[in-house]
Coordinates of C-alpha atoms and ligand atoms in Angstrom, one line a residue:
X15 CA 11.2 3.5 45.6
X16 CA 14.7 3.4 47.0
X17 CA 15.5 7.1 48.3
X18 CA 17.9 9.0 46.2
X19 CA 18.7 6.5 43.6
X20 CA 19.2 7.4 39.8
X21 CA 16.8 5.4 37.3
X22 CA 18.3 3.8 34.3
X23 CA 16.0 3.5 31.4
X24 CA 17.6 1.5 28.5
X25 CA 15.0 0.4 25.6
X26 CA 15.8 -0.4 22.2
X27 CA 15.5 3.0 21.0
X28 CA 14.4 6.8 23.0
X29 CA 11.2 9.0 22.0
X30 CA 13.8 11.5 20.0
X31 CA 16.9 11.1 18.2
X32 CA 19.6 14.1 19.4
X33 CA 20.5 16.2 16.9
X34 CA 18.5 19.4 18.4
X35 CA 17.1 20.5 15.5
X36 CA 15.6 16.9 15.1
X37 CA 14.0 16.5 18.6
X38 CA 10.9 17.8 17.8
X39 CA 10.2 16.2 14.8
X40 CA 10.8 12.5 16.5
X41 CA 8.8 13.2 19.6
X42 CA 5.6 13.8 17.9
X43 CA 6.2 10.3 16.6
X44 CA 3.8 7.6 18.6
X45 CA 6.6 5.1 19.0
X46 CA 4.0 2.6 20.9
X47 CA 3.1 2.1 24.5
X48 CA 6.5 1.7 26.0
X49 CA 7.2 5.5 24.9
X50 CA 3.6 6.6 26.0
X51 CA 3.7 5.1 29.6
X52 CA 7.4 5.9 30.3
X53 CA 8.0 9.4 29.1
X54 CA 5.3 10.9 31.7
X55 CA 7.3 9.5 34.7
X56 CA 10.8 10.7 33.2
X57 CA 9.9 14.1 32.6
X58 CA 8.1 14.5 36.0
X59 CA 11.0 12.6 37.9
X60 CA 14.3 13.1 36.1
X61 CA 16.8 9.7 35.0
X62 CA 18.4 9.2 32.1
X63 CA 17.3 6.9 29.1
X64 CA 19.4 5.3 26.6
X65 CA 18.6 3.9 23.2
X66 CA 19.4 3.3 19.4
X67 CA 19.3 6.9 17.8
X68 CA 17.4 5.6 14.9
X69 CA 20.2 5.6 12.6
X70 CA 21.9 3.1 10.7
X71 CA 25.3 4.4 9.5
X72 CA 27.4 4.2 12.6
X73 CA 31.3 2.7 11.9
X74 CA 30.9 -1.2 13.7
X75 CA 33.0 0.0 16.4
X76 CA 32.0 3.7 17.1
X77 CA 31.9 4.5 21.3
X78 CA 28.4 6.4 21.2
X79 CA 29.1 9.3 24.1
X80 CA 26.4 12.0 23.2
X81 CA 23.8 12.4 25.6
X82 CA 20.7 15.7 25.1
X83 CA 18.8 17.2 27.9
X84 CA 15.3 17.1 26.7
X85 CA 12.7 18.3 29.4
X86 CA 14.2 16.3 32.0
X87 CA 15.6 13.7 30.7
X88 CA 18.9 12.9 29.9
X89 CA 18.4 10.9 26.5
X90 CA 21.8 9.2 25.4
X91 CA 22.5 7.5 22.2
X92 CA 23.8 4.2 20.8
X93 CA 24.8 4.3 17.8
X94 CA 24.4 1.0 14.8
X95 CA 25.9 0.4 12.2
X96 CA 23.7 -0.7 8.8
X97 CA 24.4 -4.7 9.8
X98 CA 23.7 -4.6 13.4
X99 CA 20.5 -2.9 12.3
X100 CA 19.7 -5.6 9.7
X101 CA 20.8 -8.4 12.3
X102 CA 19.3 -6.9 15.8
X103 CA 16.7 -4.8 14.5
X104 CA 15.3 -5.9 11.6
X105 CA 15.6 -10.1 11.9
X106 CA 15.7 -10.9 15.3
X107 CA 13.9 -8.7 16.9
X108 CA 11.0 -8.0 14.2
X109 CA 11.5 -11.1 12.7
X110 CA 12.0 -13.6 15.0
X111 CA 11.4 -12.5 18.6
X112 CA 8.2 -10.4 17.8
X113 CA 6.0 -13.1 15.5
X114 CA 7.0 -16.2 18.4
X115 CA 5.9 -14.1 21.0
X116 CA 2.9 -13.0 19.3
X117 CA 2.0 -16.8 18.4
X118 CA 2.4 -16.4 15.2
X119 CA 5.5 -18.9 14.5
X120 CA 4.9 -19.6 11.0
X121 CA 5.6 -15.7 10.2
X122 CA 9.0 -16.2 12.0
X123 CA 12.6 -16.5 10.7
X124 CA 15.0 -18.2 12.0
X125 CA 18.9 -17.2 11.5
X126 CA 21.6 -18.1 13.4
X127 CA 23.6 -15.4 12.0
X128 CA 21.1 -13.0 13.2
X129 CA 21.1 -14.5 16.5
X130 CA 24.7 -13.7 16.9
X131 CA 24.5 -10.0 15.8
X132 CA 21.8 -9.9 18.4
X133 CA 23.5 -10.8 21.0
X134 CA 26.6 -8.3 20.0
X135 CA 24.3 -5.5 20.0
X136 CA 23.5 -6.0 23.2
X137 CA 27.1 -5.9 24.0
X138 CA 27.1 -2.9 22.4
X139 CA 24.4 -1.6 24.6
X140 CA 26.2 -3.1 27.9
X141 CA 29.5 -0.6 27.0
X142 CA 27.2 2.4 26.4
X143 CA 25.1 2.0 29.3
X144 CA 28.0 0.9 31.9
X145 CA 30.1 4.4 30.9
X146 CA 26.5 6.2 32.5
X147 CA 26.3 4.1 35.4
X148 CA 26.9 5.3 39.1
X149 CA 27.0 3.1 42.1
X150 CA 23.4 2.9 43.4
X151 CA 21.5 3.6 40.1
X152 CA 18.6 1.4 39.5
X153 CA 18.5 -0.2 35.8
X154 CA 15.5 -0.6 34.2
X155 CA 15.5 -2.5 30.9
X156 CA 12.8 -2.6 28.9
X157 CA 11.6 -5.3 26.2
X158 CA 12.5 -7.8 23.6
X159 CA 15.2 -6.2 22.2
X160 CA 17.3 -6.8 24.9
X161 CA 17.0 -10.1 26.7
X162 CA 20.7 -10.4 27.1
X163 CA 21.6 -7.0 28.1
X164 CA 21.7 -7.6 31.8
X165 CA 23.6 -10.8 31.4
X166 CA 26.3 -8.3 29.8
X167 CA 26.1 -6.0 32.1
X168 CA 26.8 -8.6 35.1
X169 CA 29.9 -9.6 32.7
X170 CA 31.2 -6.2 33.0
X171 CA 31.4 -6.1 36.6
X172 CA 28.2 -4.3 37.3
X173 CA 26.4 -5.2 40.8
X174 CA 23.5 -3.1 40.9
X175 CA 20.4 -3.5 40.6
X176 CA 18.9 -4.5 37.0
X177 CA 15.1 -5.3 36.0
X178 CA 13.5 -5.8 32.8
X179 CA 10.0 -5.5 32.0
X180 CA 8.5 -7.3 28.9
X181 CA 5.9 -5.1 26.6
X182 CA 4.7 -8.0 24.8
X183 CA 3.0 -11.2 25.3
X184 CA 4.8 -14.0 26.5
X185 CA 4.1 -16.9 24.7
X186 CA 2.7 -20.5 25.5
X187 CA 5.6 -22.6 26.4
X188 CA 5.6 -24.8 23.1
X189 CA 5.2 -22.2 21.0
X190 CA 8.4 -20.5 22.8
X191 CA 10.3 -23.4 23.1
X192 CA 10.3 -23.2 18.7
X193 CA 13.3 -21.6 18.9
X194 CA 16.5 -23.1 18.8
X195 CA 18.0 -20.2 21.7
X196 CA 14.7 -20.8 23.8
X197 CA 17.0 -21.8 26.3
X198 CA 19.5 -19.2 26.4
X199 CA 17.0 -16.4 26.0
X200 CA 15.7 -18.0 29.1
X201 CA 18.8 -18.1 31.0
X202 CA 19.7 -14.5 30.1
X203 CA 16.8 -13.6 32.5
X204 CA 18.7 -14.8 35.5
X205 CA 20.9 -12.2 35.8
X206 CA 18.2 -9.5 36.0
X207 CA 16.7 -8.9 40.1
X208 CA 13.1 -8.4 39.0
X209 CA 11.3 -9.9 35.7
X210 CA 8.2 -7.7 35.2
X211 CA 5.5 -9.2 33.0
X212 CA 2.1 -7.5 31.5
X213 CA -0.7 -9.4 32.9
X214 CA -1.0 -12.9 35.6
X215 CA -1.9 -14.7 32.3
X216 CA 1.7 -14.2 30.6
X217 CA 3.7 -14.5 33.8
X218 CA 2.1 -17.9 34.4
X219 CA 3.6 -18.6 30.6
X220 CA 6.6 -17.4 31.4
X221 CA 6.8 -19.3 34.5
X222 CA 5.5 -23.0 32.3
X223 CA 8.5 -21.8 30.2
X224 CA 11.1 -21.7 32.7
X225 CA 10.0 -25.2 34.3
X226 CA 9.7 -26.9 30.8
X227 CA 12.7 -25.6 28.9
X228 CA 15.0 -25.2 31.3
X229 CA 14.3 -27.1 34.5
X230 CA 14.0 -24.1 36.5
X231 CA 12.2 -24.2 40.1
X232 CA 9.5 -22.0 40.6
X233 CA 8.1 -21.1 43.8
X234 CA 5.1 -18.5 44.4
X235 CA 6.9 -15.4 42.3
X236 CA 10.6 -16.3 42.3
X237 CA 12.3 -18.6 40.5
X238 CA 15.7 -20.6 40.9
X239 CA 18.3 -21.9 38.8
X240 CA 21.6 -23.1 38.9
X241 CA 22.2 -20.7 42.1
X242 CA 20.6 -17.7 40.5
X243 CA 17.3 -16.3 41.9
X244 CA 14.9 -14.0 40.0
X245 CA 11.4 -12.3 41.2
X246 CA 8.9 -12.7 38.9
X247 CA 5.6 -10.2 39.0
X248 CA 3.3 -8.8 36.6
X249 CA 2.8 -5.0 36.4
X250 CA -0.3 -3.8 34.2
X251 CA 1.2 -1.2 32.0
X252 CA -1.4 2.3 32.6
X253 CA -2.2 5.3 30.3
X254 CA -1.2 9.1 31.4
X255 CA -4.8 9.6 32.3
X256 CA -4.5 13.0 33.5
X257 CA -2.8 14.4 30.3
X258 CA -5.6 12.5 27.9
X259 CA -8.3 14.1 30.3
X260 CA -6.8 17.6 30.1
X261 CA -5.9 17.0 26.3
X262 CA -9.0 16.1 25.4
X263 CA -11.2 19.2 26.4
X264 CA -8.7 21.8 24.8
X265 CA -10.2 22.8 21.6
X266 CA -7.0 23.4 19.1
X267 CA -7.1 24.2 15.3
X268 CA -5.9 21.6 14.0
X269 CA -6.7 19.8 11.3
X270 CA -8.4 17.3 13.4
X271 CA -10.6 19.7 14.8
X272 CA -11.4 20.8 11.8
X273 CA -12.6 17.4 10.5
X274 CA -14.7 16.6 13.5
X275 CA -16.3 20.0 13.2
X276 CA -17.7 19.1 10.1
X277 CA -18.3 16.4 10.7
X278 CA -22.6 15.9 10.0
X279 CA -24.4 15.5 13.2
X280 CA -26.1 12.3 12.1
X281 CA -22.7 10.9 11.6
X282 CA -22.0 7.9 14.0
X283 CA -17.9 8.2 14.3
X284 CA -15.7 5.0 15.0
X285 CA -11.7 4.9 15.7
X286 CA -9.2 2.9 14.9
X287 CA -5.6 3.9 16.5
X288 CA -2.6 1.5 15.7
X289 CA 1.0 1.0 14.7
X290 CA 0.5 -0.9 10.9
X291 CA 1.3 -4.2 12.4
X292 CA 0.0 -7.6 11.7
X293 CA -0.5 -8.3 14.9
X294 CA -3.0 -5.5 15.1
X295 CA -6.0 -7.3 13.5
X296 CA -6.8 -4.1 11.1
X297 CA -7.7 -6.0 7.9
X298 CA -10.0 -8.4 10.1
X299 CA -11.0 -5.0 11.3
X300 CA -12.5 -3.9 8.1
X301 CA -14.0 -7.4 7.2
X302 CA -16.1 -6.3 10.0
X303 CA -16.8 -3.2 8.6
X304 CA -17.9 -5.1 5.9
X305 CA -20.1 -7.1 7.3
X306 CA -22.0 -4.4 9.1
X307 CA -22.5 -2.5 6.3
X308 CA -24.0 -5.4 4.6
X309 CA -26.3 -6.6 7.7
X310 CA -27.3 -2.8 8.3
X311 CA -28.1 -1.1 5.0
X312 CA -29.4 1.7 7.1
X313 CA -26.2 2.5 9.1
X314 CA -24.8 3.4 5.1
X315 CA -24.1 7.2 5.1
X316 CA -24.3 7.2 8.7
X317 CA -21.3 6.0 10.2
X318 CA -17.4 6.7 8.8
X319 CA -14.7 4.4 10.7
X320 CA -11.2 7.2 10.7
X321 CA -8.6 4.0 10.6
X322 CA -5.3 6.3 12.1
X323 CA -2.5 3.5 10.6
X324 CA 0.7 5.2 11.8
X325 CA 3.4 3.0 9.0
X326 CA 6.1 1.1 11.4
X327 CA 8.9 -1.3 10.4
X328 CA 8.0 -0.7 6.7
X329 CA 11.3 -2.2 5.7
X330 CA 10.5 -5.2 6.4
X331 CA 8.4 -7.5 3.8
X332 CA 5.5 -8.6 6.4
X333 CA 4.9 -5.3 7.2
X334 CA 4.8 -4.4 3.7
X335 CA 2.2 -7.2 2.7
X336 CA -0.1 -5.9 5.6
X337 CA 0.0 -2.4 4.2
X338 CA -1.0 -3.7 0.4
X339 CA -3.8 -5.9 2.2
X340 CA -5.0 -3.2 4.0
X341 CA -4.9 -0.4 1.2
X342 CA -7.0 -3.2 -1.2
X343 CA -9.3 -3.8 1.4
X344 CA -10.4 -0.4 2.1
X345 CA -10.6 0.3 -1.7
X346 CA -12.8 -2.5 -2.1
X347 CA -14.9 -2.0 0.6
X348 CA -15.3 2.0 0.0
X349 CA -15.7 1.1 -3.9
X350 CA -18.7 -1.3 -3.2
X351 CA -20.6 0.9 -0.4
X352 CA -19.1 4.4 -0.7
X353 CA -21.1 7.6 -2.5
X354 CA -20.1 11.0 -3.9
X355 CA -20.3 12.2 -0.7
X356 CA -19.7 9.6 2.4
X357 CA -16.8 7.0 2.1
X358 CA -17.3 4.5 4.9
X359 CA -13.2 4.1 6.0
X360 CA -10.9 7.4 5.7
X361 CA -7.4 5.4 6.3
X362 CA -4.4 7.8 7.6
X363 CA -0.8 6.2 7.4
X364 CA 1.0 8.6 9.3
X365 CA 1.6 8.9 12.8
X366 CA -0.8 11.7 15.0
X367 CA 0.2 14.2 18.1
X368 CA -1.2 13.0 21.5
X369 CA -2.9 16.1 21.4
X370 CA -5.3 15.2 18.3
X371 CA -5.7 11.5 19.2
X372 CA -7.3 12.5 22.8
X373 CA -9.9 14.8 20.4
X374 CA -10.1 11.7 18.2
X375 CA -10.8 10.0 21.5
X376 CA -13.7 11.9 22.6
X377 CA -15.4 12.3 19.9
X378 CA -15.5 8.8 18.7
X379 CA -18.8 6.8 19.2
X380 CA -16.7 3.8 19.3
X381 CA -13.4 2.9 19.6
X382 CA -12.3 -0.6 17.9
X383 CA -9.2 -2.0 19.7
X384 CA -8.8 -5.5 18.1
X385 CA -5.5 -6.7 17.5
X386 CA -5.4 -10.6 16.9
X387 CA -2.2 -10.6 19.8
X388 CA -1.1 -7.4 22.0
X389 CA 0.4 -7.2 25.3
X390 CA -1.6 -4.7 26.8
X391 CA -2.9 -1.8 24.1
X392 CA -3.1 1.5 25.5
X393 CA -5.1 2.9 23.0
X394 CA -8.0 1.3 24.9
X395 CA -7.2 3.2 28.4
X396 CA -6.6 6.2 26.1
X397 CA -9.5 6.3 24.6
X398 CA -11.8 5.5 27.8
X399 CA -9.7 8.3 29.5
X400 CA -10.6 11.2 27.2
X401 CA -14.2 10.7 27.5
X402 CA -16.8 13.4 28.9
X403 CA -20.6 12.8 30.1
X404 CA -21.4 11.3 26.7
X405 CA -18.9 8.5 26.6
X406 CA -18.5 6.4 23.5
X407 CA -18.1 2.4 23.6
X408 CA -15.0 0.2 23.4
X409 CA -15.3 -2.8 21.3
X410 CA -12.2 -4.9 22.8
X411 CA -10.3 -8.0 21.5
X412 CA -10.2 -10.7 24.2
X413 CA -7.0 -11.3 23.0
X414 CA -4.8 -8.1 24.4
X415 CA -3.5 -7.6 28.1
X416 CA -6.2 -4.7 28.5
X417 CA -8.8 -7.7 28.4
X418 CA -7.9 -8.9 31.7
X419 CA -9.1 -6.1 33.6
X420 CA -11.6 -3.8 31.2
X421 CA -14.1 -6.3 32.1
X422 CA -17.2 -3.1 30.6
X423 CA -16.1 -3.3 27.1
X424 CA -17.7 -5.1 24.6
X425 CA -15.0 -8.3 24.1
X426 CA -14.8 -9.9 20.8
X427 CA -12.9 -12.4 19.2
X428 CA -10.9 -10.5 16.1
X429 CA -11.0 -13.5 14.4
X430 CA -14.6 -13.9 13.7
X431 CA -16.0 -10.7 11.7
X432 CA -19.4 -11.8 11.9
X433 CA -19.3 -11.5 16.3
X434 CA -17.1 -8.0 15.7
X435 CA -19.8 -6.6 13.4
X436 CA -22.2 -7.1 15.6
X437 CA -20.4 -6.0 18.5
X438 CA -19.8 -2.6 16.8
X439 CA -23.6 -2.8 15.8
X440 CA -24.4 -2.9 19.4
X441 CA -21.8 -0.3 20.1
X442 CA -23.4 1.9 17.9
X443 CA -27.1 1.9 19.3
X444 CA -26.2 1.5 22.7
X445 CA -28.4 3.9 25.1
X446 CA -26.9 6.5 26.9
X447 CA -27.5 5.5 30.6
X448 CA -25.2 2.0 29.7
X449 CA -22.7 3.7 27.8
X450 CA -22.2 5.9 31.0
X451 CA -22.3 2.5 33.6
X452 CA -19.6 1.2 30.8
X453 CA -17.8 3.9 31.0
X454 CA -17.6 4.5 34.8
X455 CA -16.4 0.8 35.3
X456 CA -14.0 1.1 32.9
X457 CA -12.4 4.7 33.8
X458 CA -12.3 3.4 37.6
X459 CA -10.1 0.6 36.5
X460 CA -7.6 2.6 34.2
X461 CA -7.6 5.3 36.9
X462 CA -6.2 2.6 39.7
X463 CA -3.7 1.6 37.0
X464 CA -2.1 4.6 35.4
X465 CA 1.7 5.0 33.9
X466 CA 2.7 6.5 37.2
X467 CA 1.6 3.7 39.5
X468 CA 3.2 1.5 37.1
X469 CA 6.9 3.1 36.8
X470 CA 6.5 3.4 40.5
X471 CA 5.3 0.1 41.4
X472 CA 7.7 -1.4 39.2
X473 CA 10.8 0.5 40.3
X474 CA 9.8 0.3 44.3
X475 CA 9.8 -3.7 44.0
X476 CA 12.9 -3.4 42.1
X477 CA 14.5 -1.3 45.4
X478 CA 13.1 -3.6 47.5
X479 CA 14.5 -7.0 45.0
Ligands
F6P524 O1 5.6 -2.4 22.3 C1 6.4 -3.1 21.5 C2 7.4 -2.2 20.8 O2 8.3 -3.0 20.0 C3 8.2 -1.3 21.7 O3 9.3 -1.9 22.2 C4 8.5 -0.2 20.8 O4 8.6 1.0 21.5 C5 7.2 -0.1 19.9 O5 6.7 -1.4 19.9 C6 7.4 0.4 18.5 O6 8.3 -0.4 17.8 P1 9.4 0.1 16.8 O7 10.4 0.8 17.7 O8 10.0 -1.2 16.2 O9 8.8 1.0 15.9

């Protein structure tokens, strides 16, 4: 990484809002992956990150200044108003962006008006990050949210160095080219130095993308247009493996503990961490809870799947729907198999501490990590970190970035309940000696991949870009 220079984190919003009596309370809040994998590397190495403070009462105009010191970190705000929320946040982020890159364009909106308070937000974001720049910092922009932000940057005279780094699958290139500001989004990337995608798969797409829609030459891992260069690369996102390891054997008194200390010993456990997202294949999930409760009679009383739902975007009606499928679902299935005193699915909608998922982690027999899309999931490197000499078994979607390199889990297609029932069948009867060849191929990969080596892998080619 290039010497001295200052890192510039700017994501749509930070891991705590900055009101000191309120820090706390927001950084026990599991704000997904991009907050997991880059919080490690600021705390040990200092920079300053900048983001939406959560709110949504800010005057249109208001010049967001504060900036809080929290264990390293300089964490500075920008501040919305309730429209740019509804515009940036709510529609064309969540709305638009996330269901098109996920593949799912027939949940997507499409609003021009939204567009354009998207693309005044990231003004907004431009201003606010250009009063905190110094010659030499190193900008590092992370995710959907703000595809144009380096192109407004660049318009406000700076020179530096800017990458971005996409969290999220990037789409096949007819399925991104649905939008009517495919191209533009496209062109915004050109004025970044480094592109940094999750996995070979989605860099390819994005590369298919830049040829189709917008004539772009592509050669080996940069790409050219209209006198513009960009790199292209991808960087595997990675776990904080060390911290799950250590986290995991501490025994605490929480209410986790508890639970799992009570749990009976004839009590198969399986896991289920997520955001409540569509994307996340939950209610598939339980359809193949179903199932393998009505293929194994015998595994009734003996098995409880803790579903850990932590509610996200819940403004916003898709999200809603998934919550009411969900919540039928599970009453339906514990109705039809549950007793007096064993209910197959406990279902949590509220966000858990690190600390208590890496217990979760260990204890569980098997972890299901299905969502129907995902760009990487690092509930799956989580999980497979925390273990001890009795590891459990990871029953894998094919259809996440973590597939492309945990080759020892058990892959499934989320899709079909019937193959994912009997996945977490096999899980669940597996002999030790394979869980523990499972495991050891699986920890060596996450190991060679953690958050660390990705922050710095990602920020050295950016030096070097
Ligand atoms: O990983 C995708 C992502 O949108 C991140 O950018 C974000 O930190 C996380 O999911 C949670 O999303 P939100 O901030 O919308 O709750």
């Amino acid at each position: 990484m290039g010497g001295e220079a200052r890192v510039v984190v700017v994501s749509n919003r930070t891991p705590a809002v900055f009101t000191p009596s309120s820090v706390e309370e927001r950084r026990n809040l599991p704000v997904g992956g991009l907050v997991s994998c880059l919080r490690p590397f600021l705390e040990a190495q200092g920079g300053i990150w900048l983001g939406w403070d959560g709110n949504s009462d800010a005057q249109v105009d208001s010049v967001p200044t504060s900036i809080t010191d929290v264990e390293g970190i300089s964490l500075a705000s920008v501040s919305l108003s309730r429209d740019e929320v509804e515009g940036f946040y709510n529609v064309f982020a969540n709305r638009t962006l996330w269901p098109i890159f996920h593949s799912f364009p027939d949940k997507a909106t499409f609003s021009h008006d939204s567009y354009r308070v998207y693309r005044d937000v990231n003004r907004k974001y431009a201003e606010s990050l250009l009063a905190l720049l110094r010659p030499g910092d190193l900008v590092w922009v992370h995710d959907f949210h703000l595809f144009p932000l380096g192109l407004e940057l660049r318009k406000l005279g700076w020179k530096g160095k800017i990458g971005f780094f996409l969290h999220i699958p990037f789409p096949p290139s007819e399925i991104f080219g649905i939008m009517p500001w495919a191209r533009e989004l496209l062109t915004c990337l050109f004025d970044y130095d480094l592109v940094g995608l999750q996995t070979p798969k989605y860099l390819h797409d994005l590369k298919e993308s830049l040829v189709d829609g917008l004539g772009a030459v592509v050669d080996g891992d940069t790409a050219h247009y209209q006198g513009s260069t960009i790199r292209l690369r991808s960087f595997p996102v990675g776990a904080d493996v060390q911290a799950f390891r250590e986290m995991a054997q501490s025994q605490v008194g929480t209410s986790v503990s508890r639970f799992l200390d009570v749990l009976p010993k004839d009590r198969q456990l399986l896991l289920g961490v997520d955001r409540l997202d569509y994307t996340k294949g939950i209610v598939q999930r339980m359809q193949a809870i179903e199932q393998l409760l009505d293929d194994h009679p015998e595994l009734r009383g003996h098995v409880t799947l803790v579903q850990i739902s932590a509610p996200s975007r819940v403004t916003i009606p898709e999200y809603a729907r998934e919550r009411e499928r969900l919540d039928s679902l599970v009453g339906k299935i514990n109705g039809k198999f549950g007793e007096v005193h064993w209910l197959p699915i406990h279902t949590l909608h509220r966000p858990y501490s690190q600390r208590d998922l890496a217990l979760l982690y260990r204890e569980a027999d098997t972890c299901l990590v299905t969502p129907l899309r995902d760009g990487m999931n690092l509930v799956a490197k989580e999980f497979v970190a925390s273990q001890t000499s009795d590891p459990g078994v990871l029953v894998l979607s094919r259809f996440c970035g973590a597939a492309e390199s945990m080759h020892d889990a058990l892959k499934v297609n989320p899709y079909d309940f019937q193959e994912t029932a009997s996945a977490i069948y096999r899980a669940l009867t597996m002999d030790r000696p394979e869980r523990q060849r499972r495991w050891k191929a699986l920890y060596e990969d996450v190991n060679r991949h953690t958050a660390h080596d990705w922050c710095y892998s990602f920020l050295s080619a950016l030096g070097d870009a």
